[in-house]
Each structure stands twice: as structure tokens, then as C-alpha cells.
JSON list of C-alpha atoms in Angstrom, two decimals:
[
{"chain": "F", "resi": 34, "resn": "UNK", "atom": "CA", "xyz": [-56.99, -162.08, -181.79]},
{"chain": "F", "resi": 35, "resn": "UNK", "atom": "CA", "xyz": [-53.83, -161.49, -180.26]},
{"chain": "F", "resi": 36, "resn": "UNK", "atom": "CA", "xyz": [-51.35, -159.77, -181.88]},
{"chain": "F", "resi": 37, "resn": "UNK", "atom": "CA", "xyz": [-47.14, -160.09, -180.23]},
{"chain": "F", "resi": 38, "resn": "UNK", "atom": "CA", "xyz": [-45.10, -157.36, -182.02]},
{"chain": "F", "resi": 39, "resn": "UNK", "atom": "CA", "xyz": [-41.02, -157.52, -181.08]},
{"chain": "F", "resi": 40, "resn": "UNK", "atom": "CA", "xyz": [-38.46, -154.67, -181.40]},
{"chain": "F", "resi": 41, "resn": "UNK", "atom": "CA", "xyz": [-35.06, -153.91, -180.87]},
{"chain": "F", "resi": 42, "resn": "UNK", "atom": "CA", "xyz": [-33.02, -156.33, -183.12]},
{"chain": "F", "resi": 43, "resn": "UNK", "atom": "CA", "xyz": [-29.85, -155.08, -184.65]},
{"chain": "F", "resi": 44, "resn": "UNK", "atom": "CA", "xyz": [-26.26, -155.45, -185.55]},
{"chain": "F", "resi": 45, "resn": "UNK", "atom": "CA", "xyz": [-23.45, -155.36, -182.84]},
{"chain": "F", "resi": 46, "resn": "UNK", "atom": "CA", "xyz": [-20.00, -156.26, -182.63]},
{"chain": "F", "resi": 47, "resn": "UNK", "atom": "CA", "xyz": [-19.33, -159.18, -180.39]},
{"chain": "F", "resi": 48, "resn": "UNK", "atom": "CA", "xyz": [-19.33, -157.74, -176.61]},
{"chain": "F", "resi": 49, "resn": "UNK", "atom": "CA", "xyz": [-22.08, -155.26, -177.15]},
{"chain": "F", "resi": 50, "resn": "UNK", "atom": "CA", "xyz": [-25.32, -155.11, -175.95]},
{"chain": "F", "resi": 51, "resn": "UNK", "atom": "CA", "xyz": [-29.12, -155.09, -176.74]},
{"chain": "F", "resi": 52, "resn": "UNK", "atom": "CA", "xyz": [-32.48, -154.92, -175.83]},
{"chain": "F", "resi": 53, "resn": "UNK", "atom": "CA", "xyz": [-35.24, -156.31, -176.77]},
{"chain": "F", "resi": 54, "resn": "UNK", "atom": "CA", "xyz": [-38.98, -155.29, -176.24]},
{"chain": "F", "resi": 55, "resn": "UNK", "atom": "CA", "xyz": [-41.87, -157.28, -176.63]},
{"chain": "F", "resi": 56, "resn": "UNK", "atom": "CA", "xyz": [-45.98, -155.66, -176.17]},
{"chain": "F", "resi": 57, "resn": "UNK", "atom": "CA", "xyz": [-49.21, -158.00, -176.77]},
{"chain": "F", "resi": 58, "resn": "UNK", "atom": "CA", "xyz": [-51.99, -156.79, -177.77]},
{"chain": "F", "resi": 59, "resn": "UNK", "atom": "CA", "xyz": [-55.71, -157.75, -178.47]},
{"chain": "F", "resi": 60, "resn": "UNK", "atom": "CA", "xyz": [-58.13, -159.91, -177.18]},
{"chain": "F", "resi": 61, "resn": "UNK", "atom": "CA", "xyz": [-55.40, -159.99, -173.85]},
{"chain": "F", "resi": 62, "resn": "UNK", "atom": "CA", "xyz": [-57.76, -160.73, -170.26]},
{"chain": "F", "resi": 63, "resn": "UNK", "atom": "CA", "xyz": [-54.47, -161.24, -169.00]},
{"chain": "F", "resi": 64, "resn": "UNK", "atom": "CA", "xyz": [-50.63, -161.84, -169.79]},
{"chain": "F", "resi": 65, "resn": "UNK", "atom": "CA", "xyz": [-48.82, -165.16, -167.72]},
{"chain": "F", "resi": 66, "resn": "UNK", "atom": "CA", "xyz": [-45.69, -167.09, -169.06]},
{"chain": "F", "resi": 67, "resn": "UNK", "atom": "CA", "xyz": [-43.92, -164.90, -171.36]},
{"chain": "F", "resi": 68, "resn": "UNK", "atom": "CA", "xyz": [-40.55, -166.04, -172.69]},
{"chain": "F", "resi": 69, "resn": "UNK", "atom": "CA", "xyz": [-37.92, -164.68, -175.88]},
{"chain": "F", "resi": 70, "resn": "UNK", "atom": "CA", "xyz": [-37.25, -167.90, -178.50]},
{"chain": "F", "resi": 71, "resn": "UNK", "atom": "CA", "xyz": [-34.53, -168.03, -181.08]},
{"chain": "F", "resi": 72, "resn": "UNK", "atom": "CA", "xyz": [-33.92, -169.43, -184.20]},
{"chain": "F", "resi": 73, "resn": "UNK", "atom": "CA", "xyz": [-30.52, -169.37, -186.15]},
{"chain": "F", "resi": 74, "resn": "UNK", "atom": "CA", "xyz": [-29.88, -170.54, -189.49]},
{"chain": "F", "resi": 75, "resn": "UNK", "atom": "CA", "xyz": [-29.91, -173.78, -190.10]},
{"chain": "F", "resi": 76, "resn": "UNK", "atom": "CA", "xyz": [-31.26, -174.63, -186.62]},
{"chain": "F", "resi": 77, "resn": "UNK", "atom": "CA", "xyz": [-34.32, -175.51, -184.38]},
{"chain": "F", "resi": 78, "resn": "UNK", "atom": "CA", "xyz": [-36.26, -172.90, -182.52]},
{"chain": "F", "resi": 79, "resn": "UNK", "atom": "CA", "xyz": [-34.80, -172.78, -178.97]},
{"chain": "F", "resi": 80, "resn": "UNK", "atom": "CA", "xyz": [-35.61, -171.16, -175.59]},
{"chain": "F", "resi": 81, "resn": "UNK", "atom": "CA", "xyz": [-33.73, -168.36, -174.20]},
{"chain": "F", "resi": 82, "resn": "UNK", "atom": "CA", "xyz": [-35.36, -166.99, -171.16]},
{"chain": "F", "resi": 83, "resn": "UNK", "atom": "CA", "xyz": [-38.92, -167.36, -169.96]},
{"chain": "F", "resi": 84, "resn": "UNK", "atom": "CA", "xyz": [-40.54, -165.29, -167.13]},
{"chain": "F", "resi": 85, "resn": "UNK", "atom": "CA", "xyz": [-44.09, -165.91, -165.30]},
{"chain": "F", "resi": 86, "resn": "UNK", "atom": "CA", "xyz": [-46.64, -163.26, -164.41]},
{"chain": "F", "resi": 87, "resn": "UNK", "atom": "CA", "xyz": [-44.90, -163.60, -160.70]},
{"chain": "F", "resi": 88, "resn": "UNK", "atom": "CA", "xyz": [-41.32, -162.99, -162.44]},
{"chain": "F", "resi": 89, "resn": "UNK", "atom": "CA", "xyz": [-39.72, -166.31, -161.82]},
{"chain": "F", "resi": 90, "resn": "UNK", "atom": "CA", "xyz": [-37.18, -166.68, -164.70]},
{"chain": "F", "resi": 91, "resn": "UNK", "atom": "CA", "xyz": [-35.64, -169.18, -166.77]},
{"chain": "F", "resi": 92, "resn": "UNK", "atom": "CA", "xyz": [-32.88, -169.36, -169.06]},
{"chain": "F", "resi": 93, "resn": "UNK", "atom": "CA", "xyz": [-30.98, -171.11, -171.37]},
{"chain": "F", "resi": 94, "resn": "UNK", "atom": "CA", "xyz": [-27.51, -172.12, -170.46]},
{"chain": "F", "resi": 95, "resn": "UNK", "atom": "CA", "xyz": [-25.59, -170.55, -173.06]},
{"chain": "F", "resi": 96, "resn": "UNK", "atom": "CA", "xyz": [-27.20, -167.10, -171.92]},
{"chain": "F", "resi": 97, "resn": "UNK", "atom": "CA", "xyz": [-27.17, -166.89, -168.02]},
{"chain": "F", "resi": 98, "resn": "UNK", "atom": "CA", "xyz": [-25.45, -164.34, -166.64]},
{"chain": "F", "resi": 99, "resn": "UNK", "atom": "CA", "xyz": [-25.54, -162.34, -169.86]},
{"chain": "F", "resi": 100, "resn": "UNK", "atom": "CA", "xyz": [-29.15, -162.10, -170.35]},
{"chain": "F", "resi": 101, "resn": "UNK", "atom": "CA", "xyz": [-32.15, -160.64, -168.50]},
{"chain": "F", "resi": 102, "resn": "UNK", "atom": "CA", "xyz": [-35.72, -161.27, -168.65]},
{"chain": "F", "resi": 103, "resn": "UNK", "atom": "CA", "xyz": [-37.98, -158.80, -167.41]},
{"chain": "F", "resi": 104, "resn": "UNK", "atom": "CA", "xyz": [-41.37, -157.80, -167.86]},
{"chain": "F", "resi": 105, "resn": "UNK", "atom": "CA", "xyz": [-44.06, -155.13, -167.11]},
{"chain": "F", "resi": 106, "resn": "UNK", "atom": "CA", "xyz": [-47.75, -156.05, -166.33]},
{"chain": "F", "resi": 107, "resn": "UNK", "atom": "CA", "xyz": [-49.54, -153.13, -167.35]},
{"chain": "F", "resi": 108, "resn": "UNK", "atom": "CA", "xyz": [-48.27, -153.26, -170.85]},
{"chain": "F", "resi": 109, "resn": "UNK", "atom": "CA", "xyz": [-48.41, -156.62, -171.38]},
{"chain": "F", "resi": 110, "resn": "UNK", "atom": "CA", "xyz": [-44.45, -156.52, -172.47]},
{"chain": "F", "resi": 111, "resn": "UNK", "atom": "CA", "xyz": [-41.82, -158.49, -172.18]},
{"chain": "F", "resi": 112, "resn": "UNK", "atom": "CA", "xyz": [-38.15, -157.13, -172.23]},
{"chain": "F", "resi": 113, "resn": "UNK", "atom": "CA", "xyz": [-34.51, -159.12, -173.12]},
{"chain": "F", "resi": 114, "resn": "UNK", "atom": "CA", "xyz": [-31.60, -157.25, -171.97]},
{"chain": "F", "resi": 115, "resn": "UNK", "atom": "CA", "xyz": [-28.60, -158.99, -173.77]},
{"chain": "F", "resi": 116, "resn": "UNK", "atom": "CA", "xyz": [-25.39, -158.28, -172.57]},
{"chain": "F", "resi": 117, "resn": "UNK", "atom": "CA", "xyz": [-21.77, -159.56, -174.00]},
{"chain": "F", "resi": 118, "resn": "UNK", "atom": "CA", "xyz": [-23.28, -160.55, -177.08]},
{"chain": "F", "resi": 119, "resn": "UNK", "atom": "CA", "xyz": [-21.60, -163.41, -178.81]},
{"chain": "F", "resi": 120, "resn": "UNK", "atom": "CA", "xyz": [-21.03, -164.21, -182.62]},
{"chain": "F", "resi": 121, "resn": "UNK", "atom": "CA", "xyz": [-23.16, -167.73, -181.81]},
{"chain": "F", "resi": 122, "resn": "UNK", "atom": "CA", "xyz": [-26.22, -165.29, -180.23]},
{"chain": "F", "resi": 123, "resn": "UNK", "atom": "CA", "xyz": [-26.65, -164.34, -183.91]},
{"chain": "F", "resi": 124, "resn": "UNK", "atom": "CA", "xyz": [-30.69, -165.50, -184.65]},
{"chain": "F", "resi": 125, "resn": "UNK", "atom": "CA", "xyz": [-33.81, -164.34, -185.37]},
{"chain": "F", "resi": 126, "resn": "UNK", "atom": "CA", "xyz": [-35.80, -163.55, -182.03]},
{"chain": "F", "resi": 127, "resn": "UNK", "atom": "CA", "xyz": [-38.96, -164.38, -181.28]},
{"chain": "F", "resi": 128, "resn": "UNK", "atom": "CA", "xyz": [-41.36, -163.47, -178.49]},
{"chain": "F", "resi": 129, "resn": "UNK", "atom": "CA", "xyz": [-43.72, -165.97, -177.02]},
{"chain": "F", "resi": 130, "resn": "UNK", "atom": "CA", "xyz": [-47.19, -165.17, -174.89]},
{"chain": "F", "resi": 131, "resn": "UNK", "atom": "CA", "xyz": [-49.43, -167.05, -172.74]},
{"chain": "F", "resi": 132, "resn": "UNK", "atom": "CA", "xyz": [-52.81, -165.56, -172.14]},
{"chain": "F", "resi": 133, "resn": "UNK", "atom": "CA", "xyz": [-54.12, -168.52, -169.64]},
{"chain": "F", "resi": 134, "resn": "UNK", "atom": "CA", "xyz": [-53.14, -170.79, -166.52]},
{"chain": "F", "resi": 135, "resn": "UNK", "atom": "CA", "xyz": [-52.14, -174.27, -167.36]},
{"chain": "F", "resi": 136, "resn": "UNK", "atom": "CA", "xyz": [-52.09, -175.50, -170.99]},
{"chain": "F", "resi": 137, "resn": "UNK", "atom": "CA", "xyz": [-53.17, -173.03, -173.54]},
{"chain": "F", "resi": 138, "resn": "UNK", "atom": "CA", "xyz": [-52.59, -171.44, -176.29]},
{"chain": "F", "resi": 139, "resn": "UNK", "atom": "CA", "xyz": [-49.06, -169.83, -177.29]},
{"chain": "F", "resi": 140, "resn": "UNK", "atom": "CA", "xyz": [-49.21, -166.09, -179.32]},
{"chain": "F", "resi": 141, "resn": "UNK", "atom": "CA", "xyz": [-45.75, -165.67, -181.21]},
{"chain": "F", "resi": 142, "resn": "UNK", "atom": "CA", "xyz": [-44.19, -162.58, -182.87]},
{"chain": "F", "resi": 143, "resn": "UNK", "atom": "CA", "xyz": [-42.93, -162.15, -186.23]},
{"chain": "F", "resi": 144, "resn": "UNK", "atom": "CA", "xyz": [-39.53, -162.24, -184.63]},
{"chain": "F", "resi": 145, "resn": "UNK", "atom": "CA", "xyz": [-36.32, -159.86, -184.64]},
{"chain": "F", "resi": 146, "resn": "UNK", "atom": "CA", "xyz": [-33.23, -160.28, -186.04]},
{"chain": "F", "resi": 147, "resn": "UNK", "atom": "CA", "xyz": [-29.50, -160.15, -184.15]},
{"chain": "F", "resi": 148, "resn": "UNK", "atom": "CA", "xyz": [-26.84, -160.07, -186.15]},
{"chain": "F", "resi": 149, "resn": "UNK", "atom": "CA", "xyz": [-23.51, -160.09, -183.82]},
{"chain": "F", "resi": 150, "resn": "UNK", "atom": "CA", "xyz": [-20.28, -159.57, -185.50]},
{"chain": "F", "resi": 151, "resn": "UNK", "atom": "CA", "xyz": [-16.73, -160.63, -184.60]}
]
């Protein structure tokens, strides 16, 4: 009973910038690995950034240095600052949640889209 709602998609020209939020709610003891997934047309989910409850990040090659991960305890959410956006960052986002240590469970959003135009 946990529900992962995203926000914050839209439609930028290439260069701009977005941000994303993420908040879980529900049957939530408490939030650990949190990380923002995309899927573009045609192609297999992929990771973009990942973040722990301790705020060690990850991310995908393609975004570093143009993307932040961030996250806020107390509301269980889990923000994506996306800077320089790029034609190819055009997907549907999709936030992920981790409610326990080790190997668990995964809660998923119903995903936002980015469109980015050239």
C-alpha cells in the first residue's frame, strides 16, 4: 500500500531546464534507495540517477553533470533537477522507491513525461 506519485514533466526547448518531484506515500516505515527511471519510445526502461537515504548518488552517463538527484526525508520525496536538456532526454519518467534495507520490494510511479524540443 504504497502509493509513488511524480510531477513536473513538460515540454522544453533543447537547453532548458526541469524539475522533477517525486512524494511516497502509504504504508511508508521508512524511505531508502530512491532513484528517477526513464523510458523512451521504442526503448528499455533505464536508470538515470539513484540516491540512498544517506544521499550517495548515482547517475547515468549520458546525464552527469546536467542532472541532480536530491531528496528530502521528511516527505518521503525525491527531486530531479535537469539541466541542459537534450532532444535524446525526451522519455517518460518514472520514480522508483525502496521502503527496506537489502533486497525488497520496488514502489514505481505512473511516470512523467519530457518532451524536449530542438
Amino acid at each position: 500500500q504504497v502509493q509513488v506519485v511524480e510531477s513536473g514533466g513538460g515540454l522544453v526547448q533543447a537547453g532548458g531546464s526541469l524539475r522533477l518531484s517525486c512524494a511516497a506515500s502509504g504504508s511508508i516505515l521508512r524511505v531508502y534507495d530512491m532513484g528517477w527511471y526513464r523510458q523512451a519510445l521504442g526503448k528499455q526502461r533505464e536508470l538515470v540517477a539513484t540516491i540512498t537515504r544517506g544521499a550517495t548518488t548515482t547517475y547515468a552517463d549520458s546525464v552527469k553533470g546536467r542532472f541532480t538527484i536530491s531528496r528530502d526525508n521528511v516527505k518521503n520525496a525525491v527531486y530531479l533537477q535537469m539541466n541542459s536538456l537534450k532532444p535524446e532526454d525526451t522519455a517518460v519518467y518514472y520514480c522508483n522507491v525502496k521502503t527496506t534495507l537489502g533486497y525488497g520490494p520496488n514502489y514505481w510511479g505512473q511516470g512523467t513525461q519530457v518532451t524536449v524540443s530542438s
